[in-house]
GROMACS .gro file of C-alpha atoms in nm:
model
  393
    1MET     CA    1  -2.406  -0.179  -1.652
    2PHE     CA    2  -2.484  -0.582  -1.476
    3LYS     CA    3  -2.562  -0.815  -1.691
    4VAL     CA    4  -2.661  -1.203  -1.514
    5LYS     CA    5  -2.663  -1.561  -1.725
    6VAL     CA    6  -2.973  -1.823  -1.670
    7ARG     CA    7  -3.016  -2.084  -1.930
    8LEU     CA    8  -3.304  -2.216  -1.987
    9ARG     CA    9  -3.422  -2.577  -1.905
   10HIS     CA   10  -3.451  -2.811  -2.245
   11GLY     CA   11  -3.802  -2.727  -2.499
   12ARG     CA   12  -3.809  -2.346  -2.282
   13ASP     CA   13  -3.932  -2.119  -2.570
   14PRO     CA   14  -3.752  -1.827  -2.467
   15ARG     CA   15  -3.985  -1.564  -2.542
   16GLU     CA   16  -4.255  -1.741  -2.270
   17ALA     CA   17  -3.935  -1.787  -2.038
   18LYS     CA   18  -3.839  -1.356  -2.126
   19ASN     CA   19  -4.183  -1.277  -2.010
   20ALA     CA   20  -4.117  -1.554  -1.627
   21ILE     CA   21  -3.849  -1.363  -1.556
   22ILE     CA   22  -4.039  -1.010  -1.621
   23GLN     CA   23  -4.280  -1.101  -1.335
   24VAL     CA   24  -3.984  -1.291  -1.092
   25ALA     CA   25  -3.879  -0.999  -1.095
   26ALA     CA   26  -4.228  -0.765  -1.029
   27ILE     CA   27  -4.177  -1.013  -0.719
   28HIS     CA   28  -3.841  -0.923  -0.601
   29GLU     CA   29  -3.880  -0.588  -0.722
   30ILE     CA   30  -3.601  -0.627  -0.976
   31MET     CA   31  -3.539  -0.324  -1.212
   32ILE     CA   32  -3.462  -0.502  -1.545
   33THR     CA   33  -3.334  -0.340  -1.825
   34ASN     CA   34  -3.324  -0.547  -2.132
   35ILE     CA   35  -3.291  -0.991  -2.176
   36SER     CA   36  -3.136  -1.017  -2.450
   37ASN     CA   37  -3.091  -1.431  -2.695
   38ALA     CA   38  -2.714  -1.614  -2.511
   39GLY     CA   39  -2.718  -1.864  -2.814
   40PRO     CA   40  -2.865  -2.114  -2.584
   41ASP     CA   41  -2.932  -1.892  -2.305
   42LEU     CA   42  -3.047  -1.605  -2.221
   43SER     CA   43  -2.870  -1.272  -2.004
   44ILE     CA   44  -3.030  -1.063  -1.814
   45LEU     CA   45  -2.916  -0.674  -1.799
   46THR     CA   46  -2.950  -0.493  -1.533
   47ALA     CA   47  -2.825  -0.099  -1.443
   48SER     CA   48  -2.729  -0.216  -1.044
   49GLN     CA   49  -2.477  -0.474  -0.891
   50ASN     CA   50  -2.755  -0.487  -0.653
   51ASP     CA   51  -3.027  -0.616  -0.851
   52VAL     CA   52  -2.754  -0.884  -0.955
   53ASP     CA   53  -2.771  -1.047  -0.554
   54LYS     CA   54  -3.105  -1.042  -0.649
   55ILE     CA   55  -3.146  -1.192  -0.922
   56LEU     CA   56  -2.826  -1.451  -0.743
   57ASN     CA   57  -3.040  -1.492  -0.440
   58ILE     CA   58  -3.130  -1.793  -0.329
   59LYS     CA   59  -3.538  -1.748  -0.313
   60CYS     CA   60  -3.511  -1.601  -0.655
   61VAL     CA   61  -3.375  -1.850  -0.775
   62LYS     CA   62  -3.620  -2.116  -0.664
   63HIS     CA   63  -3.897  -1.918  -0.815
   64LEU     CA   64  -3.707  -1.898  -1.168
   65GLU     CA   65  -3.610  -2.275  -1.110
   66GLN     CA   66  -4.031  -2.299  -1.076
   67GLN     CA   67  -4.023  -2.144  -1.398
   68GLY     CA   68  -3.806  -2.390  -1.652
   69ILE     CA   69  -3.486  -2.111  -1.569
   70SER     CA   70  -3.173  -2.157  -1.410
   71PRO     CA   71  -2.981  -1.909  -1.292
   72ILE     CA   72  -2.605  -1.912  -1.373
   73ILE     CA   73  -2.438  -1.896  -1.017
   74PRO     CA   74  -2.014  -1.738  -1.087
   75GLN     CA   75  -1.848  -1.896  -0.914
   76GLU     CA   76  -1.683  -1.568  -0.774
   77VAL     CA   77  -2.038  -1.482  -0.639
   78ARG     CA   78  -2.051  -1.877  -0.458
   79SER     CA   79  -1.688  -1.810  -0.254
   80ARG     CA   80  -1.871  -1.480  -0.145
   81ARG     CA   81  -2.158  -1.601   0.039
   82THR     CA   82  -1.917  -1.910   0.175
   83ILE     CA   83  -1.761  -1.951   0.501
   84ILE     CA   84  -1.465  -2.170   0.672
   85CYS     CA   85  -1.522  -2.238   1.006
   86ARG     CA   86  -1.224  -2.449   1.152
   87LYS     CA   87  -1.199  -2.576   1.482
   88VAL     CA   88  -1.572  -2.571   1.573
   89ASP     CA   89  -1.614  -2.754   1.946
   90SER     CA   90  -1.778  -3.166   1.889
   91TYR     CA   91  -2.073  -3.032   2.080
   92ILE     CA   92  -2.220  -2.828   1.775
   93PHE     CA   93  -2.013  -3.027   1.517
   94ASP     CA   94  -2.060  -3.410   1.611
   95GLU     CA   95  -2.458  -3.295   1.512
   96GLY     CA   96  -2.721  -3.293   1.161
   97LYS     CA   97  -2.670  -3.082   0.908
   98GLU     CA   98  -3.037  -2.977   0.951
   99ASP     CA   99  -2.984  -2.901   1.331
  100ILE     CA  100  -2.683  -2.728   1.274
  101THR     CA  101  -2.953  -2.510   1.051
  102ASN     CA  102  -3.168  -2.409   1.169
  103GLN     CA  103  -2.927  -2.329   1.484
  104ILE     CA  104  -2.772  -2.095   1.285
  105HIS     CA  105  -3.106  -1.957   1.116
  106SER     CA  106  -3.260  -1.861   1.495
  107GLN     CA  107  -2.992  -1.825   1.702
  108ASN     CA  108  -2.821  -1.552   1.371
  109ASN     CA  109  -3.088  -1.319   1.249
  110CYS     CA  110  -3.267  -1.552   1.064
  111ALA     CA  111  -2.908  -1.599   0.882
  112GLU     CA  112  -2.970  -1.831   0.561
  113VAL     CA  113  -2.811  -2.140   0.481
  114ASN     CA  114  -2.808  -2.251   0.118
  115GLU     CA  115  -2.557  -2.573   0.200
  116LEU     CA  116  -2.360  -2.671   0.453
  117VAL     CA  117  -2.078  -2.908   0.452
  118LYS     CA  118  -1.868  -3.116   0.740
  119PHE     CA  119  -1.545  -3.228   0.676
  120PRO     CA  120  -1.580  -3.493   0.992
  121ASN     CA  121  -1.189  -3.574   1.164
  122ARG     CA  122  -1.087  -3.743   1.456
  123HIS     CA  123  -0.892  -3.464   1.613
  124PHE     CA  124  -1.046  -3.149   1.836
  125SER     CA  125  -0.892  -2.935   1.590
  126ALA     CA  126  -0.986  -3.050   1.279
  127ASN     CA  127  -1.391  -3.014   1.281
  128ILE     CA  128  -1.396  -2.797   0.985
  129MET     CA  129  -1.724  -2.664   0.800
  130LYS     CA  130  -1.819  -2.459   0.554
  131ILE     CA  131  -2.096  -2.233   0.488
  132GLU     CA  132  -2.234  -2.088   0.242
  133PHE     CA  133  -2.529  -1.843   0.220
  134THR     CA  134  -2.788  -1.690   0.073
  135ASP     CA  135  -2.615  -1.300   0.108
  136THR     CA  136  -2.280  -1.238   0.110
  137LYS     CA  137  -2.386  -0.977   0.357
  138MET     CA  138  -2.516  -1.335   0.559
  139ALA     CA  139  -2.115  -1.410   0.541
  140GLU     CA  140  -1.957  -1.085   0.521
  141LYS     CA  141  -2.142  -1.000   0.954
  142ALA     CA  142  -2.024  -1.395   0.999
  143VAL     CA  143  -1.584  -1.340   0.918
  144ASN     CA  144  -1.692  -0.958   1.088
  145GLU     CA  145  -1.877  -1.049   1.443
  146GLY     CA  146  -1.894  -1.486   1.432
  147LEU     CA  147  -2.137  -1.731   1.478
  148ARG     CA  148  -2.414  -1.868   1.781
  149MET     CA  149  -2.517  -2.236   1.769
  150LYS     CA  150  -2.660  -2.395   2.021
  151TYR     CA  151  -2.608  -2.148   2.248
  152LEU     CA  152  -2.157  -2.147   2.190
  153THR     CA  153  -2.064  -1.903   2.009
  154ILE     CA  154  -1.795  -1.983   1.656
  155ALA     CA  155  -1.514  -1.677   1.773
  156LYS     CA  156  -1.447  -1.449   1.425
  157HIS     CA  157  -1.042  -1.605   1.449
  158GLN     CA  158  -1.163  -1.912   1.412
  159ILE     CA  159  -1.385  -1.791   1.014
  160GLU     CA  160  -1.230  -1.723   0.749
  161ARG     CA  161  -1.393  -1.581   0.334
  162GLU     CA  162  -1.403  -1.879   0.072
  163MET     CA  163  -1.062  -1.781  -0.153
  164TYR     CA  164  -1.172  -1.793  -0.464
  165THR     CA  165  -0.927  -1.836  -0.755
  166TYR     CA  166  -0.993  -1.706  -1.091
  167ILE     CA  167  -0.856  -1.942  -1.372
  168GLN     CA  168  -0.941  -1.891  -1.738
  169THR     CA  169  -1.023  -2.145  -1.916
  170CYS     CA  170  -1.188  -2.201  -2.307
  171MET     CA  171  -1.517  -2.285  -2.319
  172LYS     CA  172  -1.499  -2.462  -2.633
  173CYS     CA  173  -1.128  -2.681  -2.622
  174TYR     CA  174  -1.131  -2.589  -2.195
  175GLN     CA  175  -0.760  -2.584  -2.171
  176LEU     CA  176  -0.664  -2.388  -1.868
  177GLU     CA  177  -0.481  -2.063  -1.907
  178ASP     CA  178  -0.365  -2.093  -2.180
  179HIS     CA  179  -0.681  -1.851  -2.390
  180HIS     CA  180  -0.950  -1.696  -2.408
  181THR     CA  181  -1.214  -1.844  -2.513
  182THR     CA  182  -1.233  -1.632  -2.827
  183GLN     CA  183  -0.938  -1.664  -2.971
  184CYS     CA  184  -0.892  -2.091  -2.967
  185PRO     CA  185  -0.694  -2.229  -3.209
  186MET     CA  186  -0.933  -2.535  -3.292
  187ASP     CA  187  -1.112  -2.525  -3.540
  188ARG     CA  188  -1.458  -2.374  -3.603
  189THR     CA  189  -1.653  -2.695  -3.627
  190TYR     CA  190  -1.405  -2.863  -3.319
  191THR     CA  191  -1.742  -2.999  -3.107
  192VAL     CA  192  -1.583  -3.129  -2.715
  193CYS     CA  193  -1.859  -3.225  -2.476
  194SER     CA  194  -1.764  -3.116  -2.062
  195GLU     CA  195  -1.927  -3.381  -1.996
  196CYS     CA  196  -1.821  -3.711  -2.108
  197SER     CA  197  -1.489  -3.556  -2.281
  198SER     CA  198  -1.643  -3.745  -2.648
  199THR     CA  199  -1.615  -3.475  -2.951
  200GLU     CA  200  -1.889  -3.641  -3.105
  201HIS     CA  201  -2.159  -3.392  -2.911
  202THR     CA  202  -2.177  -3.111  -2.684
  203TRP     CA  203  -2.306  -3.097  -2.297
  204ARG     CA  204  -2.637  -3.027  -2.456
  205ASP     CA  205  -2.695  -3.323  -2.574
  206CYS     CA  206  -2.504  -3.527  -2.356
  207LYS     CA  207  -2.675  -3.818  -2.231
  208GLU     CA  208  -2.405  -4.034  -2.083
  209GLU     CA  209  -2.446  -4.117  -1.695
  210THR     CA  210  -2.043  -4.186  -1.669
  211LYS     CA  211  -1.895  -3.866  -1.608
  212CYS     CA  212  -1.477  -3.779  -1.803
  213CYS     CA  213  -1.236  -3.544  -1.738
  214ILE     CA  214  -1.066  -3.392  -2.047
  215ASN     CA  215  -0.835  -3.217  -1.876
  216CYS     CA  216  -0.711  -3.536  -1.654
  217GLN     CA  217  -0.919  -3.829  -1.767
  218GLY     CA  218  -1.146  -3.832  -1.379
  219ALA     CA  219  -1.454  -3.945  -1.371
  220HIS     CA  220  -1.649  -3.603  -1.285
  221ARG     CA  221  -1.731  -3.344  -1.520
  222THR     CA  222  -1.452  -3.080  -1.661
  223LEU     CA  223  -1.538  -2.758  -1.547
  224ALA     CA  224  -1.634  -2.964  -1.168
  225MET     CA  225  -1.341  -2.787  -0.852
  226LYS     CA  226  -1.292  -3.096  -0.742
  227CYS     CA  227  -1.083  -3.169  -1.056
  228PRO     CA  228  -0.695  -3.227  -1.059
  229ALA     CA  229  -0.595  -3.023  -1.354
  230ARG     CA  230  -0.750  -2.775  -1.186
  231LYS     CA  231  -0.627  -2.736  -0.887
  232GLY     CA  232  -0.262  -2.823  -0.995
  233ALA     CA  233  -0.333  -2.413  -1.183
  234VAL     CA  234  -0.495  -2.301  -0.839
  235THR     CA  235  -0.237  -2.423  -0.638
  236ALA     CA  236   0.066  -2.189  -0.899
  237LYS     CA  237  -0.130  -1.887  -0.983
  238ASN     CA  238  -0.177  -1.892  -0.562
  239LYS     CA  239   0.190  -2.019  -0.581
  240LYS     CA  240   0.306  -1.705  -0.801
  241THR     CA  241   0.062  -1.461  -0.662
  242SER     CA  242   0.133  -1.418  -0.355
  243SER     CA  243   0.530  -1.466  -0.396
  244ILE     CA  244   0.505  -1.106  -0.628
  245THR     CA  245   0.287  -1.010  -0.311
  246TYR     CA  246   0.621  -1.068  -0.086
  247ALA     CA  247   0.807  -0.895  -0.318
  248ASN     CA  248   0.650  -0.570  -0.343
  249LYS     CA  249   0.614  -0.638   0.007
  250ALA     CA  250   1.029  -0.646   0.042
  251ALA     CA  251   1.070  -0.347  -0.271
  252THR     CA  252   0.865  -0.140   0.016
  253TYR     CA  253   1.010  -0.253   0.359
  254GLN     CA  254   1.382  -0.125   0.170
  255SER     CA  255   1.222   0.118   0.032
  256MET     CA  256   1.132   0.264   0.414
  257ILE     CA  257   1.520   0.163   0.499
  258PRO     CA  258   1.714   0.535   0.537
  259SER     CA  259   1.992   0.515   0.275
  260ALA     CA  260   2.359   0.565   0.448
  261ASN     CA  261   2.466   0.823   0.214
  262LYS     CA  262   2.121   1.007   0.264
  263SER     CA  263   2.158   1.003   0.663
  264ILE     CA  264   2.579   1.144   0.596
  265GLY     CA  265   2.461   1.405   0.342
  266CYS     CA  266   2.205   1.509   0.636
  267ASN     CA  267   2.404   1.516   0.990
  268THR     CA  268   2.711   1.714   0.786
  269THR     CA  269   2.400   1.931   0.665
  270VAL     CA  270   2.298   2.045   1.010
  271ASN     CA  271   2.611   2.015   1.128
  272SER     CA  272   2.747   2.270   0.924
  273MET     CA  273   2.444   2.421   1.085
  274ILE     CA  274   2.514   2.486   1.416
  275LEU     CA  275   2.753   2.597   1.379
  276GLN     CA  276   2.813   2.896   1.085
  277ALA     CA  277   2.465   3.026   1.377
  278HIS     CA  278   2.770   3.019   1.663
  279TYR     CA  279   2.968   3.185   1.401
  280ASN     CA  280   2.746   3.439   1.366
  281ASN     CA  281   2.625   3.404   1.771
  282ILE     CA  282   2.974   3.475   1.872
  283VAL     CA  283   2.976   3.785   1.584
  284TYR     CA  284   2.625   3.953   1.701
  285PRO     CA  285   2.540   3.750   1.982
  286GLY     CA  286   2.216   3.667   2.068
  287THR     CA  287   2.134   3.571   1.728
  288PHE     CA  288   2.209   3.187   1.733
  289GLN     CA  289   1.857   3.063   1.712
  290ALA     CA  290   1.736   3.282   1.484
  291SER     CA  291   2.013   3.192   1.182
  292MET     CA  292   1.963   2.808   1.294
  293THR     CA  293   1.557   2.911   1.184
  294LYS     CA  294   1.686   3.018   0.881
  295TYR     CA  295   1.909   2.766   0.799
  296TYR     CA  296   1.558   2.524   0.846
  297LYS     CA  297   1.350   2.699   0.648
  298GLN     CA  298   1.597   2.697   0.337
  299ASN     CA  299   1.716   2.368   0.299
  300ASN     CA  300   1.342   2.160   0.428
  301MET     CA  301   1.353   2.111   0.746
  302PRO     CA  302   1.177   2.162   1.018
  303ASN     CA  303   1.249   2.419   1.315
  304VAL     CA  304   1.332   2.294   1.620
  305LEU     CA  305   1.340   2.594   1.900
  306THR     CA  306   1.679   2.614   2.093
  307ASP     CA  307   1.906   2.863   2.364
  308GLU     CA  308   1.864   3.233   2.193
  309ASN     CA  309   2.252   3.252   2.336
  310PRO     CA  310   2.450   2.983   2.427
  311PRO     CA  311   2.834   2.997   2.499
  312SER     CA  312   2.923   2.975   2.123
  313ARG     CA  313   3.307   3.059   2.193
  314GLU     CA  314   3.335   2.892   2.473
  315ILE     CA  315   3.176   2.552   2.180
  316ILE     CA  316   3.404   2.625   1.894
  317MET     CA  317   3.705   2.583   2.134
  318PHE     CA  318   3.551   2.261   2.296
  319VAL     CA  319   3.482   2.119   1.897
  320ASN     CA  320   3.849   2.241   1.783
  321ASN     CA  321   4.038   2.140   2.101
  322MET     CA  322   4.155   2.480   2.139
  323PRO     CA  323   4.206   2.558   2.533
  324LEU     CA  324   4.114   2.922   2.672
  325GLU     CA  325   4.247   3.195   2.717
  326ASN     CA  326   4.469   3.227   3.032
  327ASN     CA  327   4.200   2.941   3.188
  328ASN     CA  328   4.320   2.631   3.170
  329ASN     CA  329   4.174   2.572   3.462
  330CYS     CA  330   3.843   2.596   3.362
  331HIS     CA  331   3.600   2.396   3.198
  332PRO     CA  332   3.525   2.490   2.836
  333LEU     CA  333   3.149   2.547   2.869
  334GLN     CA  334   3.202   2.648   3.245
  335GLU     CA  335   3.222   3.056   3.166
  336PRO     CA  336   3.538   3.199   3.363
  337GLN     CA  337   3.489   3.296   3.789
  338GLY     CA  338   3.552   3.657   3.796
  339GLN     CA  339   3.548   3.764   3.533
  340ALA     CA  340   3.241   3.937   3.332
  341THR     CA  341   3.147   3.871   2.995
  342VAL     CA  342   3.110   4.255   2.857
  343GLU     CA  343   2.940   4.123   2.554
  344ASN     CA  344   3.069   4.367   2.201
  345THR     CA  345   2.774   4.543   2.036
  346PRO     CA  346   2.757   4.457   1.661
  347GLU     CA  347   2.961   4.766   1.538
  348GLU     CA  348   3.195   4.707   1.714
  349ALA     CA  349   3.219   4.326   1.670
  350ALA     CA  350   3.239   4.475   1.248
  351GLU     CA  351   3.441   4.692   1.350
  352ALA     CA  352   3.724   4.442   1.484
  353GLN     CA  353   3.695   4.243   1.201
  354GLU     CA  354   3.809   4.483   1.009
  355PRO     CA  355   4.159   4.343   0.914
  356GLN     CA  356   4.429   4.643   1.075
  357VAL     CA  357   4.708   4.471   0.836
  358GLN     CA  358   4.765   4.656   0.498
  359THR     CA  359   4.842   4.479   0.207
  360THR     CA  360   5.209   4.465   0.051
  361GLU     CA  361   5.142   4.650  -0.246
  362GLU     CA  362   5.046   4.960   0.037
  363ASN     CA  363   5.356   4.924   0.243
  364ARG     CA  364   5.598   4.965  -0.034
  365ARG     CA  365   5.399   5.282  -0.223
  366GLU     CA  366   5.468   5.392   0.171
  367GLU     CA  367   5.763   5.383   0.214
  368VAL     CA  368   5.867   5.518  -0.131
  369GLU     CA  369   5.635   5.820  -0.107
  370GLU     CA  370   5.789   5.859   0.260
  371ALA     CA  371   6.186   5.842   0.059
  372ALA     CA  372   6.053   6.094  -0.165
  373GLU     CA  373   5.932   6.316   0.114
  374GLU     CA  374   6.254   6.313   0.286
  375GLN     CA  375   6.470   6.302  -0.017
  376GLY     CA  376   6.326   6.704  -0.085
  377GLU     CA  377   6.364   6.839   0.245
  378GLU     CA  378   6.672   6.719   0.222
  379GLU     CA  379   6.768   6.845  -0.139
  380GLU     CA  380   6.565   7.191  -0.033
  381GLN     CA  381   6.836   7.202   0.285
  382THR     CA  382   7.111   7.167   0.004
  383THR     CA  383   6.957   7.401  -0.223
  384GLU     CA  384   6.905   7.709   0.117
  385SER     CA  385   7.271   7.570   0.214
  386ARG     CA  386   7.411   7.728  -0.083
  387HIS     CA  387   7.250   7.993  -0.106
  388TYR     CA  388   7.416   8.093   0.239
  389GLU     CA  389   7.775   8.077   0.096
  390GLN     CA  390   7.744   8.255  -0.193
  391ASN     CA  391   7.556   8.467  -0.024
  392ASN     CA  392   7.846   8.529   0.293
  393LYS     CA  393   8.114   8.576  -0.018
   0.00000   0.00000   0.00000
């Protein structure tokens, strides 16, 4: 549900006001779900934000005001409808407000202006206009496309949306950025007037013509946007928000910078993969690309296509500063001239890698067995010679 508050003219009957609101809503095709009492005011409930925008449209507002009903337009909504035009050409700026309003209406698809304020200055670059439209869409279009007045164009880079900063205000004691109305520490019977600062009555019963702010004691209403105390609260809040935003941006930027340790670890992994693939390619020529693809997949890295059979033996020797055998004058990455390169089959390469030298224990075992065999042969020869001598005797 979406809610809009309306204020009744003093002495206006709430029942008659509800009937008037329903009639105005029917004229402007506004879907209202409920109208309830909110103290001296009324709350209009709608089913969509679009219906709220229709109620706060300047035409509907004027229609309700004729019935003694004044919609309370939130400052946030007014800010969304308002644009700031900077560096306005003097040919436009020097015209009257009514003429400028008519020019905006005639040259910008019947855009309707609710209020126009000029901030004159002697310097051309400081000609500033504040324009409040009757609809948020008109303000958005002006920010995105620019404005035409007197057949001149105010470019979109000269136009910006009015910034709104929410300032929490207690509607009982009117302190700024301190507490909510429902948590006000003042006594339940405490009253103060936001118009003249009197503690004898509230703003509803105020008849004083002289205004006095509760927060700064200035000659204006307490809720006036020009209040120095309110402006100070807005500046402090914007400064705090901008510092937080900058901190978030800095943190995001730092997170995008790769860590030095992470980069070193990644380079070590890649170098190990390449080295192992070269070793495999020496044993099984033509397997370099297949090995790298396998390692990329195992380490969650994108695959990179390379040569299937690079000169791995020469590359390994070059990396380790090892001279090539019988070819000291040849570049490490070049094949020796006049010699044919013979590639071994996988079976021959596997046999070449088998150990050719037996262990020490095996050698000792063989030596013992050979010694035992030799000793047995000597004993047999001795026995045969003895038998021969006895027979001769």
